[in-house]
XYZ file of C-alpha atoms in Angstrom:
668
model
C -22.319 -8.942 6.235
C -21.008 -9.161 2.661
C -17.835 -11.186 2.399
C -17.623 -14.991 2.594
C -15.832 -16.480 5.602
C -13.980 -19.783 5.904
C -11.856 -21.368 8.586
C -10.026 -23.610 6.115
C -8.848 -21.569 3.121
C -8.801 -18.233 1.317
C -12.409 -17.769 0.330
C -12.662 -14.369 -1.391
C -11.739 -14.773 -5.053
C -11.007 -11.140 -5.983
C -10.383 -7.669 -4.551
C -13.553 -6.289 -2.921
C -13.886 -2.625 -1.901
C -16.610 -1.610 0.569
C -17.596 2.008 1.272
C -20.668 3.954 2.347
C -22.179 6.602 0.096
C -25.270 8.661 -0.618
C -27.195 5.861 -2.371
C -30.462 4.622 -0.837
C -29.878 0.966 -1.759
C -27.098 -1.544 -1.270
C -25.183 -1.761 -4.540
C -22.328 -3.846 -5.976
C -20.486 -3.213 -9.233
C -18.591 -6.253 -10.568
C -15.850 -5.148 -12.974
C -14.689 -7.758 -15.506
C -11.406 -8.021 -17.385
C -11.530 -6.363 -20.798
C -11.571 -8.619 -23.858
C -7.881 -7.922 -24.507
C -6.911 -8.574 -20.873
C -8.672 -11.953 -20.933
C -7.021 -12.860 -24.280
C -3.605 -12.226 -22.716
C -4.406 -14.492 -19.773
C -5.952 -17.135 -22.053
C -2.767 -17.251 -24.135
C -0.618 -17.781 -21.042
C -2.971 -20.418 -19.595
C -2.921 -22.468 -22.818
C 0.881 -22.150 -23.112
C 1.146 -23.430 -19.567
C -1.091 -26.447 -20.230
C -0.046 -27.544 -23.694
C 3.718 -27.442 -23.104
C 3.198 -30.618 -21.050
C 1.660 -32.361 -24.059
C 4.661 -31.919 -26.385
C 6.139 -35.208 -27.711
C 8.788 -36.432 -25.306
C 7.627 -33.991 -22.664
C 7.846 -34.661 -18.945
C 4.945 -36.498 -17.398
C 2.907 -34.088 -15.299
C 0.070 -34.840 -12.933
C -2.420 -32.005 -13.597
C -3.511 -32.083 -9.948
C 0.057 -32.060 -8.613
C -0.779 -29.642 -5.813
C 1.904 -27.157 -6.878
C -0.852 -24.881 -8.140
C -0.046 -23.595 -11.641
C -1.549 -26.342 -13.833
C -4.390 -27.032 -11.428
C -5.429 -23.373 -11.433
C -5.149 -23.110 -15.243
C -7.400 -26.152 -15.802
C -9.868 -24.915 -13.233
C -10.172 -21.445 -14.789
C -10.701 -22.796 -18.327
C -13.330 -25.298 -17.165
C -15.160 -22.602 -15.249
C -15.374 -20.267 -18.251
C -15.727 -22.734 -21.168
C -16.876 -25.992 -19.558
C -15.454 -29.515 -19.150
C -12.777 -30.389 -21.704
C -11.727 -26.768 -22.291
C -8.222 -27.579 -21.041
C -7.700 -29.852 -24.097
C -8.416 -27.064 -26.619
C -5.785 -24.719 -28.017
C -5.763 -20.930 -27.861
C -7.464 -20.369 -31.250
C -10.220 -22.881 -30.455
C -10.948 -21.210 -27.121
C -11.070 -17.768 -28.764
C -13.886 -19.088 -30.964
C -15.634 -20.850 -28.060
C -18.557 -19.165 -26.323
C -18.210 -18.697 -22.550
C -20.817 -20.540 -20.476
C -21.587 -17.465 -18.380
C -23.322 -14.319 -19.601
C -20.852 -11.454 -20.154
C -22.334 -7.940 -20.567
C -20.872 -5.741 -23.320
C -20.104 -3.036 -20.727
C -17.938 -5.570 -18.798
C -19.669 -4.363 -15.601
C -22.390 -6.257 -13.692
C -24.497 -4.178 -11.288
C -26.390 -5.758 -8.389
C -28.842 -3.862 -6.152
C -30.799 -4.780 -3.032
C -32.884 -3.159 -0.293
C -31.213 -5.131 2.511
C -27.610 -6.117 3.262
C -28.465 -9.814 3.504
C -30.178 -9.756 0.127
C -27.128 -8.221 -1.572
C -24.859 -10.712 0.177
C -26.805 -13.640 -1.334
C -26.671 -12.094 -4.821
C -22.968 -11.249 -4.568
C -21.723 -14.502 -3.032
C -21.446 -16.601 -6.260
C -19.279 -13.936 -7.877
C -16.746 -13.445 -5.091
C -16.572 -16.769 -3.234
C -13.675 -19.031 -4.211
C -15.363 -22.020 -5.858
C -14.630 -25.640 -5.021
C -12.351 -27.331 -7.540
C -14.130 -30.678 -7.442
C -17.212 -29.292 -9.177
C -17.929 -28.098 -12.700
C -19.675 -24.920 -11.596
C -23.440 -24.843 -11.800
C -24.539 -21.226 -12.070
C -23.779 -18.623 -14.733
C -22.526 -16.310 -11.959
C -20.037 -18.915 -10.749
C -18.760 -19.543 -14.282
C -17.493 -16.011 -14.902
C -15.370 -15.935 -11.736
C -11.989 -16.036 -13.636
C -13.052 -12.936 -15.632
C -13.699 -10.752 -12.565
C -11.110 -8.028 -11.979
C -12.521 -6.415 -8.821
C -15.783 -5.603 -7.033
C -17.002 -2.316 -5.517
C -19.725 -2.450 -2.849
C -21.508 0.761 -1.815
C -23.724 0.887 1.280
C -26.300 3.487 2.243
C -24.873 6.057 4.656
C -23.811 4.071 7.704
C -22.232 4.642 11.095
C -20.510 1.251 10.772
C -18.377 2.460 7.868
C -18.125 6.265 8.047
C -18.170 8.134 4.752
C -14.619 8.516 3.482
C -13.445 5.103 4.732
C -12.817 2.368 2.157
C -12.375 -1.188 3.454
C -10.596 -3.420 0.913
C -10.500 -7.217 1.101
C -7.308 -8.281 -0.722
C -7.081 -12.086 -0.992
C -3.750 -13.945 -1.162
C -0.476 -12.456 -2.390
C -1.307 -11.672 -6.008
C -2.718 -13.208 -9.195
C -1.448 -14.969 -12.342
C -3.304 -12.427 -14.491
C -1.041 -9.400 -15.096
C -3.800 -6.794 -14.697
C -5.213 -8.344 -11.525
C -1.709 -8.734 -10.087
C -0.839 -5.098 -10.847
C -4.142 -4.040 -9.274
C -3.359 -6.184 -6.206
C -0.030 -4.369 -5.801
C -1.406 -0.876 -6.434
C -4.329 -1.444 -4.061
C -2.193 -2.657 -1.173
C 0.210 0.258 -1.766
C -2.650 2.795 -1.541
C -3.880 1.513 1.833
C -3.133 3.778 4.799
C -3.333 0.775 7.153
C -3.106 -2.973 6.545
C -4.690 -5.650 8.718
C -3.607 -9.224 8.054
C -6.579 -11.449 8.930
C -5.991 -14.993 10.164
C -8.128 -17.204 12.350
C -6.866 -18.537 15.682
C -6.091 -22.044 14.407
C -4.174 -20.938 11.305
C -2.171 -18.295 13.160
C -1.014 -20.942 15.635
C 0.134 -23.493 13.066
C 0.292 -22.073 9.527
C 2.697 -19.854 7.592
C 0.208 -18.056 5.336
C -0.147 -15.061 7.654
C 3.664 -14.737 7.829
C 3.833 -14.377 4.029
C 1.048 -11.795 4.128
C 2.777 -9.848 6.906
C 5.997 -9.779 4.860
C 4.113 -8.410 1.832
C 2.419 -5.831 4.084
C 5.753 -4.602 5.463
C 7.020 -4.187 1.877
C 3.908 -2.095 1.183
C 4.856 0.088 4.170
C 8.178 0.803 2.505
C 6.970 1.579 -1.007
C 3.417 2.859 -0.460
C 1.204 5.051 1.734
C 0.769 2.536 4.581
C 1.890 3.624 8.049
C 0.360 0.868 10.203
C 0.453 -2.921 9.967
C -1.436 -5.165 12.381
C -2.347 -8.834 12.713
C -6.053 -9.457 13.378
C -6.631 -12.926 14.852
C -10.258 -13.988 14.372
C -12.574 -16.630 15.884
C -10.787 -16.351 19.217
C -13.808 -17.760 21.067
C -12.943 -21.213 19.639
C -11.219 -23.213 22.359
C -11.455 -26.839 23.543
C -11.089 -26.412 27.305
C -9.873 -29.926 28.340
C -7.215 -29.889 25.592
C -6.143 -26.352 26.507
C -5.805 -27.235 30.210
C -3.786 -30.346 29.361
C -1.301 -28.376 27.241
C -1.276 -25.257 29.411
C 2.165 -24.224 30.707
C 1.477 -21.152 32.809
C 2.424 -22.163 36.342
C 0.032 -22.613 39.237
C -2.589 -19.996 38.410
C -5.860 -21.894 38.056
C -8.270 -21.436 35.163
C -11.821 -21.828 36.383
C -13.887 -21.430 33.202
C -13.995 -21.339 29.403
C -14.067 -17.533 29.539
C -10.888 -17.324 31.646
C -9.143 -19.772 29.309
C -10.124 -17.776 26.200
C -8.923 -14.499 27.730
C -5.665 -16.075 28.937
C -4.965 -17.719 25.556
C -5.804 -14.477 23.700
C -3.407 -12.461 25.866
C -0.670 -15.025 25.286
C -1.230 -14.892 21.494
C -1.113 -11.075 21.589
C 2.197 -11.043 23.451
C 3.859 -13.690 21.275
C 2.689 -12.329 17.917
C 3.295 -8.695 18.908
C 6.878 -9.567 19.806
C 7.404 -11.412 16.501
C 5.811 -8.653 14.408
C 7.798 -5.929 16.183
C 11.028 -7.814 15.429
C 10.075 -7.992 11.738
C 9.281 -4.278 11.661
C 12.524 -3.367 13.452
C 14.552 -5.109 10.729
C 12.803 -3.125 7.987
C 11.786 0.248 9.422
C 13.628 3.116 11.173
C 13.979 2.726 14.950
C 11.632 5.694 15.593
C 8.987 4.674 13.033
C 5.367 5.294 14.071
C 4.494 1.685 13.242
C 6.854 0.573 16.042
C 5.375 2.984 18.584
C 1.816 1.686 18.348
C 0.603 -0.332 21.316
C -1.736 -2.486 19.195
C 0.133 -4.663 16.701
C -2.159 -7.654 17.304
C -5.939 -7.761 17.849
C -7.764 -10.877 19.069
C -11.366 -10.633 17.892
C -14.541 -12.683 17.888
C -17.443 -11.569 15.712
C -19.688 -14.299 17.091
C -19.133 -13.178 20.679
C -19.626 -9.545 19.639
C -23.209 -10.400 18.626
C -24.023 -13.079 21.234
C -21.961 -12.030 24.306
C -21.994 -15.531 25.820
C -18.349 -15.691 26.955
C -16.943 -12.237 26.281
C -18.101 -8.672 26.730
C -18.346 -6.370 23.728
C -15.035 -4.689 24.634
C -13.265 -8.030 25.072
C -14.107 -9.021 21.480
C -11.843 -6.069 20.434
C -14.131 -5.170 17.517
C -14.838 -1.788 19.199
C -11.038 -1.208 19.231
C -10.894 -1.769 15.477
C -13.805 0.638 14.952
C -12.174 3.244 17.165
C -8.938 2.874 15.205
C -10.823 3.558 11.943
C -12.629 6.532 13.492
C -9.389 8.134 14.724
C -7.550 7.544 11.442
C -10.484 9.027 9.519
C -10.537 12.113 11.758
C -6.785 12.595 11.284
C -7.076 12.240 7.496
C -10.097 14.543 7.281
C -8.449 17.145 9.501
C -5.384 17.088 7.252
C -7.468 17.357 4.068
C -9.664 20.150 5.446
C -6.613 22.071 6.688
C -5.003 21.881 3.228
C -8.246 22.948 1.556
C -8.869 25.857 3.951
C -5.226 26.979 3.634
C -5.483 27.087 -0.162
C -8.924 28.735 -0.163
C -7.845 31.310 2.426
C -4.781 32.095 0.299
C -6.947 32.702 -2.779
C -9.254 35.025 -0.848
C -6.258 36.939 0.475
C -4.958 37.261 -3.090
C -8.328 38.575 -4.280
C -8.362 41.132 -1.485
C -4.793 42.166 -2.350
C -5.962 42.941 -5.906
C -8.762 45.092 -4.515
C -6.430 46.752 -2.025
C -5.190 50.342 -2.562
C -2.014 49.434 -0.669
C 0.673 50.091 -3.311
C 3.964 51.355 -1.939
C 6.736 52.936 -4.073
C 9.606 50.565 -3.104
C 7.543 47.391 -3.038
C 8.970 46.007 -6.293
C 12.523 46.352 -4.910
C 11.639 44.300 -1.837
C 9.916 41.638 -3.972
C 13.069 41.448 -6.131
C 15.024 40.833 -2.940
C 12.531 38.115 -2.008
C 13.048 36.428 -5.389
C 16.818 36.358 -4.820
C 16.271 34.954 -1.318
C 14.028 32.204 -2.748
C 16.735 31.275 -5.277
C 19.379 31.077 -2.525
C 17.161 29.016 -0.252
C 16.192 26.685 -3.107
C 19.875 26.010 -3.753
C 20.318 25.231 -0.044
C 17.283 22.901 -0.207
C 18.869 21.071 -3.171
C 22.086 20.568 -1.187
C 20.099 19.383 1.861
C 18.242 16.848 -0.324
C 21.526 15.604 -1.792
C 22.893 15.087 1.734
C 19.667 13.386 2.782
C 19.710 10.980 -0.187
C 23.454 10.340 0.291
C 22.570 8.250 3.374
C 21.371 5.476 1.036
C 24.737 5.217 -0.792
C 26.689 3.093 1.678
C 23.938 0.522 2.432
C 23.192 0.350 -1.306
C 26.849 -0.437 -2.076
C 26.999 -2.975 0.756
C 23.780 -4.580 -0.489
C 25.235 -4.952 -3.990
C 28.369 -6.559 -2.511
C 26.302 -9.076 -0.502
C 24.026 -9.775 -3.487
C 27.053 -10.605 -5.680
C 28.300 -13.157 -3.130
C 24.926 -14.782 -2.384
C 22.937 -14.864 -5.651
C 23.937 -18.464 -6.536
C 22.782 -19.776 -3.162
C 19.510 -17.796 -3.322
C 18.762 -18.857 -6.897
C 19.521 -22.479 -6.037
C 17.062 -22.367 -3.135
C 14.377 -21.044 -5.508
C 15.009 -23.538 -8.326
C 15.781 -26.763 -6.438
C 12.863 -28.557 -4.777
C 13.275 -31.289 -2.169
C 10.793 -33.571 -3.985
C 12.490 -33.052 -7.353
C 10.841 -31.560 -10.432
C 7.567 -33.437 -9.910
C 4.888 -30.734 -9.989
C 7.433 -27.900 -10.282
C 7.844 -28.034 -14.073
C 4.683 -26.074 -14.884
C 5.051 -23.708 -11.928
C 8.489 -22.745 -13.271
C 6.917 -22.339 -16.715
C 4.388 -19.920 -15.154
C 7.247 -18.025 -13.464
C 9.013 -17.582 -16.826
C 5.827 -16.569 -18.659
C 5.464 -13.709 -16.160
C 9.120 -12.571 -16.252
C 10.202 -14.182 -13.012
C 7.004 -13.859 -10.970
C 4.269 -16.378 -10.169
C 1.429 -14.970 -8.104
C -1.418 -17.180 -6.954
C -4.363 -16.471 -4.694
C -3.726 -19.693 -2.804
C 0.071 -20.123 -2.698
C 2.985 -17.998 -1.529
C 4.206 -15.492 -4.131
C 7.273 -16.589 -6.134
C 9.463 -13.704 -7.351
C 12.961 -14.584 -8.575
C 13.824 -10.918 -9.172
C 12.881 -10.028 -5.590
C 14.745 -13.060 -4.239
C 18.146 -12.200 -5.788
C 17.792 -8.530 -4.779
C 16.698 -9.277 -1.194
C 20.257 -8.779 0.175
C 20.149 -5.225 -1.228
C 16.769 -4.508 0.396
C 17.952 -6.009 3.695
C 20.680 -3.350 3.759
C 18.712 -0.329 2.522
C 15.283 -0.854 4.145
C 15.839 0.960 7.491
C 17.614 3.884 5.780
C 15.024 4.088 2.988
C 12.220 4.174 5.555
C 14.117 6.879 7.454
C 14.344 9.123 4.374
C 10.583 9.058 3.784
C 9.362 9.031 7.380
C 7.160 11.827 8.680
C 7.353 13.512 12.061
C 10.604 13.478 13.997
C 13.351 15.735 12.517
C 16.547 13.997 11.407
C 19.319 14.679 8.891
C 18.341 11.546 6.970
C 14.634 12.499 6.691
C 13.386 14.490 3.687
C 10.249 16.230 5.010
C 11.974 18.137 7.886
C 14.279 19.762 5.292
C 11.228 20.885 3.318
C 9.592 22.179 6.522
C 12.760 24.158 7.373
C 12.720 25.633 3.849
C 9.057 26.624 4.330
C 9.678 28.339 7.687
C 12.692 30.281 6.377
C 10.616 31.644 3.470
C 7.703 32.570 5.727
C 10.012 34.438 8.120
C 11.602 36.310 5.215
C 8.195 37.252 3.829
C 7.110 38.623 7.192
C 10.363 40.597 7.412
C 9.947 42.017 3.873
C 6.361 42.925 4.672
C 7.588 45.112 7.537
C 10.356 46.693 5.419
C 7.922 47.369 2.574
C 5.624 49.194 4.915
C 2.841 46.645 4.602
C 0.395 46.864 7.461
C 0.554 44.232 10.180
C -2.466 42.445 8.705
C -1.510 43.123 5.069
C -3.331 40.918 2.566
C -0.181 40.480 0.474
C 2.005 39.392 3.388
C -0.593 36.959 4.666
C -1.200 35.599 1.144
C 2.514 34.897 0.672
C 2.791 33.114 4.023
C -0.388 31.088 3.419
C 0.497 30.154 -0.138
C 3.955 28.871 0.836
C 2.217 26.462 3.268
C -0.123 25.294 0.494
C 2.643 24.847 -2.102
C 5.002 22.905 0.139
C 2.173 20.956 1.790
C 1.211 19.635 -1.652
C 4.691 18.176 -2.128
C 4.023 15.329 0.324
C 1.629 13.557 -2.056
C 4.094 13.909 -4.950
C 6.915 12.471 -2.825
C 4.835 9.480 -1.697
C 3.856 8.691 -5.303
C 7.507 8.788 -6.393
C 8.544 6.645 -3.425
C 7.093 3.462 -4.942
C 8.974 3.999 -8.224
C 12.249 4.520 -6.351
C 11.781 1.466 -4.110
C 10.896 -0.869 -6.980
C 13.656 0.416 -9.274
C 16.104 -2.280 -8.084
C 13.829 -5.285 -8.787
C 12.497 -3.692 -11.995
C 16.078 -3.247 -13.216
C 16.908 -6.903 -12.504
C 13.673 -8.080 -14.151
C 14.417 -6.004 -17.258
C 17.953 -7.443 -17.539
C 16.727 -11.048 -17.112
C 13.638 -10.734 -19.335
C 15.275 -12.252 -22.479
C 16.254 -15.364 -20.491
C 12.769 -15.761 -18.978
C 11.304 -15.548 -22.487
C 13.799 -18.132 -23.782
C 13.065 -20.490 -20.895
C 9.288 -20.133 -21.367
C 9.593 -21.540 -24.911
C 11.342 -24.740 -23.809
C 9.349 -27.968 -24.153
C 10.071 -31.662 -24.489
C 12.430 -33.962 -22.634
C 13.987 -32.640 -19.394
C 12.314 -29.278 -20.036
C 12.409 -28.315 -16.351
C 16.185 -28.756 -16.026
C 16.756 -26.961 -19.322
C 14.637 -24.003 -18.127
C 16.670 -23.852 -14.928
C 19.911 -23.916 -16.933
C 18.760 -20.995 -19.107
C 17.850 -18.938 -16.016
C 21.128 -19.777 -14.232
C 23.175 -18.984 -17.337
C 21.340 -15.706 -17.834
C 21.860 -14.625 -14.222
C 25.579 -15.531 -14.362
C 26.086 -13.547 -17.570
C 24.204 -10.506 -16.322
C 25.999 -10.486 -12.955
C 29.327 -10.597 -14.793
C 28.169 -7.635 -16.918
C 27.226 -5.552 -13.849
C 23.526 -6.369 -13.277
C 23.530 -5.416 -9.599
C 25.597 -2.281 -10.232
C 23.086 -1.175 -12.893
C 20.272 -1.673 -10.389
C 22.198 0.498 -7.924
C 22.630 3.229 -10.555
C 18.927 3.132 -11.426
C 17.895 3.665 -7.813
C 20.369 6.545 -7.539
C 18.928 8.003 -10.758
C 15.399 7.777 -9.332
C 16.498 9.705 -6.222
C 18.070 12.322 -8.502
C 14.801 12.603 -10.439
C 12.899 13.105 -7.177
C 15.266 15.915 -6.170
C 14.905 17.576 -9.593
C 11.103 17.177 -9.506
C 10.803 18.809 -6.073
C 13.088 21.680 -7.135
C 11.144 22.328 -10.356
C 7.791 22.276 -8.566
C 9.022 24.661 -5.847
C 10.586 27.110 -8.315
C 7.577 27.130 -10.663
C 4.908 27.514 -7.981
C 6.748 30.236 -6.034
C 7.530 32.176 -9.245
C 3.807 32.146 -10.132
C 2.902 33.245 -6.596
C 5.324 36.201 -6.687
C 4.068 37.238 -10.130
C 0.503 37.314 -8.824
C 1.334 39.272 -5.688
C 3.293 41.882 -7.636
C 0.324 42.600 -9.954
C -1.162 46.071 -9.646
C -4.746 46.603 -8.490
C -6.202 47.924 -11.728
C -7.968 46.790 -14.905
C -9.690 43.421 -14.604
C -9.012 43.091 -10.874
C -11.242 46.080 -10.062
C -14.198 44.096 -11.376
C -13.738 41.216 -8.904
C -16.609 40.566 -6.513
C -16.506 41.640 -2.890
C -15.409 38.538 -0.929
C -14.960 40.177 2.475
C -17.618 38.008 4.197
C -16.140 34.795 2.714
C -12.727 36.047 3.791
C -13.878 36.463 7.413
C -15.524 33.027 7.450
C -12.436 31.285 6.013
C -10.160 33.169 8.415
C -12.241 31.942 11.352
C -12.051 28.342 10.097
C -8.327 28.646 9.512
C -7.740 29.987 13.032
C -9.769 27.202 14.660
C -7.920 24.498 12.676
C -4.591 26.016 13.699
C -5.659 25.948 17.354
C -6.676 22.283 17.066
C -3.266 21.443 15.531
C -1.424 23.379 18.258
C -3.410 21.618 21.019
C -2.674 18.218 19.442
C 1.022 19.114 19.287
C 0.988 20.094 22.965
C -0.670 16.782 23.881
C 1.924 14.808 21.905
C 4.711 16.806 23.542
C 3.326 16.049 27.015
C 3.002 12.340 26.151
C 6.621 12.261 24.937
C 7.712 14.046 28.126
C 5.863 11.528 30.326
C 7.393 8.605 28.406
C 10.872 10.068 28.963
C 10.306 10.772 32.670
C 12.262 8.546 35.109
C 10.173 5.514 36.055
C 11.371 5.642 39.664
C 10.431 9.270 40.279
C 9.168 10.090 43.751
C 5.410 10.658 44.298
C 6.073 14.379 44.859
C 7.888 14.580 41.487
């Protein structure tokens, strides 16, 4: 209803977030680059263009099709008008943009109906044709747009709490937009790569997007990747029947042909995607267990139902997927909230309690010593867990040292020569080895030379941070074991101390341990991205001086001279231990994660024990009576625990059925 659609090219020009809220109208907020952010991009765009005009410089066709120069000219013309590409940086700073830019750098659009907002929003977010000069003021400010947020009135189509994000291409030349592209894709809990039926059959764009999505699975929050093939009702029946290679089974109608072709696409693409995931993720990863890696959808048939039923369009499957994921996320969030709130109420009641036994402080001292011992064991378990990355990391460095020349050569040598590549390479150097475009595949020299390292470490890295199944190489099961050992000890000390079976203090300790250690998961996931990117960031940092040197090169044979600077820089840095430094930096990041977890555990548990050992006098006697809130929260907590236990039983039964012999007798 809101986003432009095209069967020929990427048509959304920026990141668009859609969510439902409490507003009564349809609303869109268009966020623009700040003045400083645009100045940075303007400087790079003019450097890119005017290096070609230096005396003795290589002859460059501005519409060479390689993307960098074409996009730079297009952006400047859109913002400043025809001829802007011939002006220098200082002249453009003084020039007035053709579009109206609000001082707040935010444009707000409102409408009573979805269609009305769509019409208003379209000029801002649709990728504009490059053969025109741009007619409207809205169209002209497209290069300044950072991202767009659309809020709908409360809707059953997009349940509250769900955010759908349209992320076009594989990045952006602007540093801020490119960083936002990366951060946004890393925050997604699920990624759907959208490609229409014709492009998925013949193009490579969706393959590049799938590769970027799998990387996001490794470094971010994403746990599911799927390919969504659209416009699957499009089929030319005589051509399909002529090329069909499926034996003697007859196809009687357009509907049968569409369903047969869709099933074939699902099988082929599911097999290909599963192979990609197997190379990168642990063998027991949840992403590999899902039955739906590919969806074949038709929005037109969903509304018209001429050929396909509503279920056959698979849009209901996508909606059901969102509904189930939302329920899982909400259940997790509510459980954490109720656990923490219940713990606080138990603490309040413990302050009001008259239960104060003579030897209690001795038992709590014993508990402190037990916590220290168990924390030391947790540290050792984490060291053993992280040690699994050492061997593949070393092997990756060895392979990288033997293959970097070949990889770099493949990146720098083009089959058609330097025609059209000169300015693209200039753009790569201006951005420290990376050229991201909304319309072309992402170029990342740092990622390319480190790919042999990632090929070795990816399955092990994914195994360390996976959730669910216990394994020596997985981090979270060690933290869960630590949690259970503390809870058992607290229950035991409660009995020794003479606390009643339903003692507030005992229950508070057990509850609070769940809350403290449950909160670690978010911290670990945030650190995961920094650890994963430490290898490429290290390489980029070491090569930065050479990228900067190459970016300044102009004049005769500039392209070859830029390549020579990059090659020379890589050779020197490899000789000085570039890959080994990257290895050390990843190891250091793992060490920092271990230290961070240990510090958080020690600090939080020390605070908890200090609170529980406080005596029930002074200020605490003035606390309000929270007995009714306590009962209500206890009831909620019990019901959530029952739901979790039932879900665990269901999963256990499903696992049992999957493991059962397929040739079991009917009686069995």
